[in-house]
């Protein structure tokens, strides 16, 4: 039997960073335990109410956040608050596969289009790696709002 994984990301602001990655990946914030969030309702507002009802002090309410794949096939992503900032290149990064089936100029154009969308969400563009067949089909290196590198692939 194979294992499943959860991706855990250290963050200064788990709520904001999870919202960025929600929009990048098309994931959703899950509802709080024992709570149902109706379509169109904000799960983060439900979390605010849940944490207040649970007596969690306001300064601790942004200590974690999570995302789930609405289709149930991708890994859960968990964001945990840490005090220290990112100081060096992350040792693990995400590859956001947005143009896997494309090649050449068409691929790079699709990656550039997605990069523009992500820049609007708060990402930063770091590098463009041109296709170098047969070993690379080309990709873009980006950073999330807290500086964690990821690739558009």
PDB file of C-alpha atoms in Angstrom:
ATOM      1  CA  UNK A   1       0.000   0.000   0.000  1.00  0.00           C
ATOM      2  CA  UNK A   2       1.359   3.443  -0.878  1.00  0.00           C
ATOM      3  CA  UNK A   3       1.447   6.394   1.488  1.00  0.00           C
ATOM      4  CA  UNK A   4      -0.234   9.735   1.021  1.00  0.00           C
ATOM      5  CA  UNK A   5       1.469  13.035   1.720  1.00  0.00           C
ATOM      6  CA  UNK A   6       0.654  16.385   3.182  1.00  0.00           C
ATOM      7  CA  UNK A   7       2.850  19.277   2.124  1.00  0.00           C
ATOM      8  CA  UNK A   8       3.718  21.539   5.061  1.00  0.00           C
ATOM      9  CA  UNK A   9       4.900  25.090   4.449  1.00  0.00           C
ATOM     10  CA  UNK A  10       6.368  27.375   7.099  1.00  0.00           C
ATOM     11  CA  UNK A  11       4.857  30.859   6.941  1.00  0.00           C
ATOM     12  CA  UNK A  12       4.898  34.226   8.672  1.00  0.00           C
ATOM     13  CA  UNK A  13       1.224  34.683   7.738  1.00  0.00           C
ATOM     14  CA  UNK A  14      -0.437  31.277   7.215  1.00  0.00           C
ATOM     15  CA  UNK A  15      -3.822  32.730   6.279  1.00  0.00           C
ATOM     16  CA  UNK A  16      -2.469  35.045   3.580  1.00  0.00           C
ATOM     17  CA  UNK A  17      -0.062  32.464   2.182  1.00  0.00           C
ATOM     18  CA  UNK A  18      -2.746  29.771   2.077  1.00  0.00           C
ATOM     19  CA  UNK A  19      -5.038  32.190   0.242  1.00  0.00           C
ATOM     20  CA  UNK A  20      -2.302  32.797  -2.358  1.00  0.00           C
ATOM     21  CA  UNK A  21      -1.761  29.055  -2.871  1.00  0.00           C
ATOM     22  CA  UNK A  22      -5.534  28.432  -2.927  1.00  0.00           C
ATOM     23  CA  UNK A  23      -5.775  30.728  -5.924  1.00  0.00           C
ATOM     24  CA  UNK A  24      -2.667  29.261  -7.588  1.00  0.00           C
ATOM     25  CA  UNK A  25      -3.759  25.634  -7.259  1.00  0.00           C
ATOM     26  CA  UNK A  26      -7.544  25.896  -7.381  1.00  0.00           C
ATOM     27  CA  UNK A  27      -7.733  24.305  -3.921  1.00  0.00           C
ATOM     28  CA  UNK A  28     -10.183  25.174  -1.125  1.00  0.00           C
ATOM     29  CA  UNK A  29      -9.943  25.965   2.565  1.00  0.00           C
ATOM     30  CA  UNK A  30     -11.677  23.124   4.433  1.00  0.00           C
ATOM     31  CA  UNK A  31     -14.460  23.855   6.887  1.00  0.00           C
ATOM     32  CA  UNK A  32     -13.707  23.789  10.618  1.00  0.00           C
ATOM     33  CA  UNK A  33     -14.323  20.505  12.483  1.00  0.00           C
ATOM     34  CA  UNK A  34     -18.010  19.712  12.834  1.00  0.00           C
ATOM     35  CA  UNK A  35     -18.974  22.609  10.576  1.00  0.00           C
ATOM     36  CA  UNK A  36     -20.531  22.657   7.147  1.00  0.00           C
ATOM     37  CA  UNK A  37     -19.838  25.618   4.907  1.00  0.00           C
ATOM     38  CA  UNK A  38     -22.535  26.167   2.290  1.00  0.00           C
ATOM     39  CA  UNK A  39     -21.627  26.926  -1.313  1.00  0.00           C
ATOM     40  CA  UNK A  40     -20.720  30.583  -1.640  1.00  0.00           C
ATOM     41  CA  UNK A  41     -19.920  30.986   2.066  1.00  0.00           C
ATOM     42  CA  UNK A  42     -16.377  31.905   3.129  1.00  0.00           C
ATOM     43  CA  UNK A  43     -14.672  29.033   4.962  1.00  0.00           C
ATOM     44  CA  UNK A  44     -12.185  31.481   6.488  1.00  0.00           C
ATOM     45  CA  UNK A  45     -15.062  33.407   8.091  1.00  0.00           C
ATOM     46  CA  UNK A  46     -16.328  30.078   9.436  1.00  0.00           C
ATOM     47  CA  UNK A  47     -12.853  29.459  10.885  1.00  0.00           C
ATOM     48  CA  UNK A  48     -12.874  32.898  12.543  1.00  0.00           C
ATOM     49  CA  UNK A  49     -16.201  32.083  14.213  1.00  0.00           C
ATOM     50  CA  UNK A  50     -15.043  28.575  15.185  1.00  0.00           C
ATOM     51  CA  UNK A  51     -11.799  29.832  16.751  1.00  0.00           C
ATOM     52  CA  UNK A  52     -13.637  32.547  18.682  1.00  0.00           C
ATOM     53  CA  UNK A  53     -16.246  30.037  19.961  1.00  0.00           C
ATOM     54  CA  UNK A  54     -13.404  27.699  20.921  1.00  0.00           C
ATOM     55  CA  UNK A  55     -11.783  30.401  23.053  1.00  0.00           C
ATOM     56  CA  UNK A  56      -8.612  30.661  20.999  1.00  0.00           C
ATOM     57  CA  UNK A  57      -6.964  34.017  21.788  1.00  0.00           C
ATOM     58  CA  UNK A  58      -6.896  36.430  18.819  1.00  0.00           C
ATOM     59  CA  UNK A  59      -3.075  36.418  18.651  1.00  0.00           C
ATOM     60  CA  UNK A  60      -3.113  32.635  18.089  1.00  0.00           C
ATOM     61  CA  UNK A  61      -5.802  32.515  15.389  1.00  0.00           C
ATOM     62  CA  UNK A  62      -3.353  32.788  12.483  1.00  0.00           C
ATOM     63  CA  UNK A  63      -1.013  30.043  13.652  1.00  0.00           C
ATOM     64  CA  UNK A  64      -2.102  27.580  10.951  1.00  0.00           C
ATOM     65  CA  UNK A  65      -4.154  27.198   7.798  1.00  0.00           C
ATOM     66  CA  UNK A  66      -4.811  24.369   5.373  1.00  0.00           C
ATOM     67  CA  UNK A  67      -5.917  23.680   1.824  1.00  0.00           C
ATOM     68  CA  UNK A  68      -7.473  20.643   0.211  1.00  0.00           C
ATOM     69  CA  UNK A  69      -7.935  19.575  -3.378  1.00  0.00           C
ATOM     70  CA  UNK A  70     -11.674  19.895  -4.096  1.00  0.00           C
ATOM     71  CA  UNK A  71     -11.413  16.773  -6.291  1.00  0.00           C
ATOM     72  CA  UNK A  72      -9.808  14.818  -3.463  1.00  0.00           C
ATOM     73  CA  UNK A  73      -6.848  13.644  -5.542  1.00  0.00           C
ATOM     74  CA  UNK A  74      -4.057  16.088  -4.685  1.00  0.00           C
ATOM     75  CA  UNK A  75      -2.179  16.340  -1.396  1.00  0.00           C
ATOM     76  CA  UNK A  76      -3.401  18.468   1.488  1.00  0.00           C
ATOM     77  CA  UNK A  77      -1.275  21.586   2.037  1.00  0.00           C
ATOM     78  CA  UNK A  78      -0.724  22.776   5.602  1.00  0.00           C
ATOM     79  CA  UNK A  79       0.684  26.191   6.542  1.00  0.00           C
ATOM     80  CA  UNK A  80       2.237  26.599   9.979  1.00  0.00           C
ATOM     81  CA  UNK A  81       3.339  29.872  11.493  1.00  0.00           C
ATOM     82  CA  UNK A  82       7.031  30.254  12.265  1.00  0.00           C
ATOM     83  CA  UNK A  83       8.772  33.265  13.729  1.00  0.00           C
ATOM     84  CA  UNK A  84      11.898  33.168  11.607  1.00  0.00           C
ATOM     85  CA  UNK A  85      11.853  34.396   8.023  1.00  0.00           C
ATOM     86  CA  UNK A  86      13.187  32.545   4.998  1.00  0.00           C
ATOM     87  CA  UNK A  87      16.910  33.221   4.661  1.00  0.00           C
ATOM     88  CA  UNK A  88      18.157  30.798   1.998  1.00  0.00           C
ATOM     89  CA  UNK A  89      16.805  28.865  -0.982  1.00  0.00           C
ATOM     90  CA  UNK A  90      14.173  26.354   0.048  1.00  0.00           C
ATOM     91  CA  UNK A  91      15.341  22.732  -0.190  1.00  0.00           C
ATOM     92  CA  UNK A  92      11.967  21.491  -1.416  1.00  0.00           C
ATOM     93  CA  UNK A  93       9.775  23.367  -3.828  1.00  0.00           C
ATOM     94  CA  UNK A  94       6.535  22.831  -5.672  1.00  0.00           C
ATOM     95  CA  UNK A  95       6.317  22.398  -9.437  1.00  0.00           C
ATOM     96  CA  UNK A  96       2.987  23.826 -10.573  1.00  0.00           C
ATOM     97  CA  UNK A  97       2.229  21.809 -13.711  1.00  0.00           C
ATOM     98  CA  UNK A  98       0.272  24.127 -15.987  1.00  0.00           C
ATOM     99  CA  UNK A  99       1.533  23.301 -19.477  1.00  0.00           C
ATOM    100  CA  UNK A 100       2.772  19.718 -19.248  1.00  0.00           C
ATOM    101  CA  UNK A 101       1.381  18.681 -22.615  1.00  0.00           C
ATOM    102  CA  UNK A 102       2.797  21.661 -24.551  1.00  0.00           C
ATOM    103  CA  UNK A 103       6.243  22.089 -26.147  1.00  0.00           C
ATOM    104  CA  UNK A 104       8.382  24.874 -27.586  1.00  0.00           C
ATOM    105  CA  UNK A 105       7.068  28.397 -28.045  1.00  0.00           C
ATOM    106  CA  UNK A 106       3.480  27.339 -27.330  1.00  0.00           C
ATOM    107  CA  UNK A 107       4.553  25.942 -23.944  1.00  0.00           C
ATOM    108  CA  UNK A 108       6.563  29.008 -22.982  1.00  0.00           C
ATOM    109  CA  UNK A 109       3.697  31.309 -24.017  1.00  0.00           C
ATOM    110  CA  UNK A 110       1.283  29.338 -21.807  1.00  0.00           C
ATOM    111  CA  UNK A 111       3.743  29.528 -18.895  1.00  0.00           C
ATOM    112  CA  UNK A 112       4.131  33.286 -19.408  1.00  0.00           C
ATOM    113  CA  UNK A 113       0.336  33.719 -19.356  1.00  0.00           C
ATOM    114  CA  UNK A 114       0.072  31.808 -16.086  1.00  0.00           C
ATOM    115  CA  UNK A 115       3.000  33.774 -14.655  1.00  0.00           C
ATOM    116  CA  UNK A 116       1.122  37.014 -15.349  1.00  0.00           C
ATOM    117  CA  UNK A 117      -1.902  35.702 -13.453  1.00  0.00           C
ATOM    118  CA  UNK A 118       0.278  34.673 -10.518  1.00  0.00           C
ATOM    119  CA  UNK A 119       2.075  38.028 -10.465  1.00  0.00           C
ATOM    120  CA  UNK A 120      -1.351  39.570  -9.966  1.00  0.00           C
ATOM    121  CA  UNK A 121      -1.833  37.309  -6.929  1.00  0.00           C
ATOM    122  CA  UNK A 122       1.444  38.460  -5.357  1.00  0.00           C
ATOM    123  CA  UNK A 123       4.043  36.078  -6.814  1.00  0.00           C
ATOM    124  CA  UNK A 124       7.450  37.258  -7.998  1.00  0.00           C
ATOM    125  CA  UNK A 125       9.148  36.124 -11.188  1.00  0.00           C
ATOM    126  CA  UNK A 126      12.745  34.960 -10.700  1.00  0.00           C
ATOM    127  CA  UNK A 127      14.048  33.194 -13.822  1.00  0.00           C
ATOM    128  CA  UNK A 128      13.054  31.861 -17.220  1.00  0.00           C
ATOM    129  CA  UNK A 129      14.695  28.641 -18.365  1.00  0.00           C
ATOM    130  CA  UNK A 130      14.379  28.146 -22.103  1.00  0.00           C
ATOM    131  CA  UNK A 131      13.730  24.687 -23.534  1.00  0.00           C
ATOM    132  CA  UNK A 132      16.925  22.693 -23.996  1.00  0.00           C
ATOM    133  CA  UNK A 133      15.919  19.410 -25.633  1.00  0.00           C
ATOM    134  CA  UNK A 134      16.199  16.620 -24.836  1.00  0.00           C
ATOM    135  CA  UNK A 135      16.763  17.338 -21.119  1.00  0.00           C
ATOM    136  CA  UNK A 136      14.475  20.308 -20.464  1.00  0.00           C
ATOM    137  CA  UNK A 137      11.210  21.448 -22.017  1.00  0.00           C
ATOM    138  CA  UNK A 138      11.493  24.886 -20.365  1.00  0.00           C
ATOM    139  CA  UNK A 139      10.055  26.353 -17.163  1.00  0.00           C
ATOM    140  CA  UNK A 140       9.735  29.535 -15.108  1.00  0.00           C
ATOM    141  CA  UNK A 141      11.001  29.969 -11.559  1.00  0.00           C
ATOM    142  CA  UNK A 142       8.687  32.042  -9.371  1.00  0.00           C
ATOM    143  CA  UNK A 143       8.428  32.909  -5.669  1.00  0.00           C
ATOM    144  CA  UNK A 144       5.329  33.092  -3.500  1.00  0.00           C
ATOM    145  CA  UNK A 145       4.646  36.229  -1.413  1.00  0.00           C
ATOM    146  CA  UNK A 146       6.940  34.948   1.370  1.00  0.00           C
ATOM    147  CA  UNK A 147       9.822  34.153  -0.996  1.00  0.00           C
ATOM    148  CA  UNK A 148       9.396  30.371  -1.318  1.00  0.00           C
ATOM    149  CA  UNK A 149      10.514  29.341  -4.777  1.00  0.00           C
ATOM    150  CA  UNK A 150       8.348  27.250  -7.076  1.00  0.00           C
ATOM    151  CA  UNK A 151       8.391  26.411 -10.756  1.00  0.00           C
ATOM    152  CA  UNK A 152       5.768  26.853 -13.417  1.00  0.00           C
ATOM    153  CA  UNK A 153       6.262  23.698 -15.412  1.00  0.00           C
TER     154      UNK A 153
END
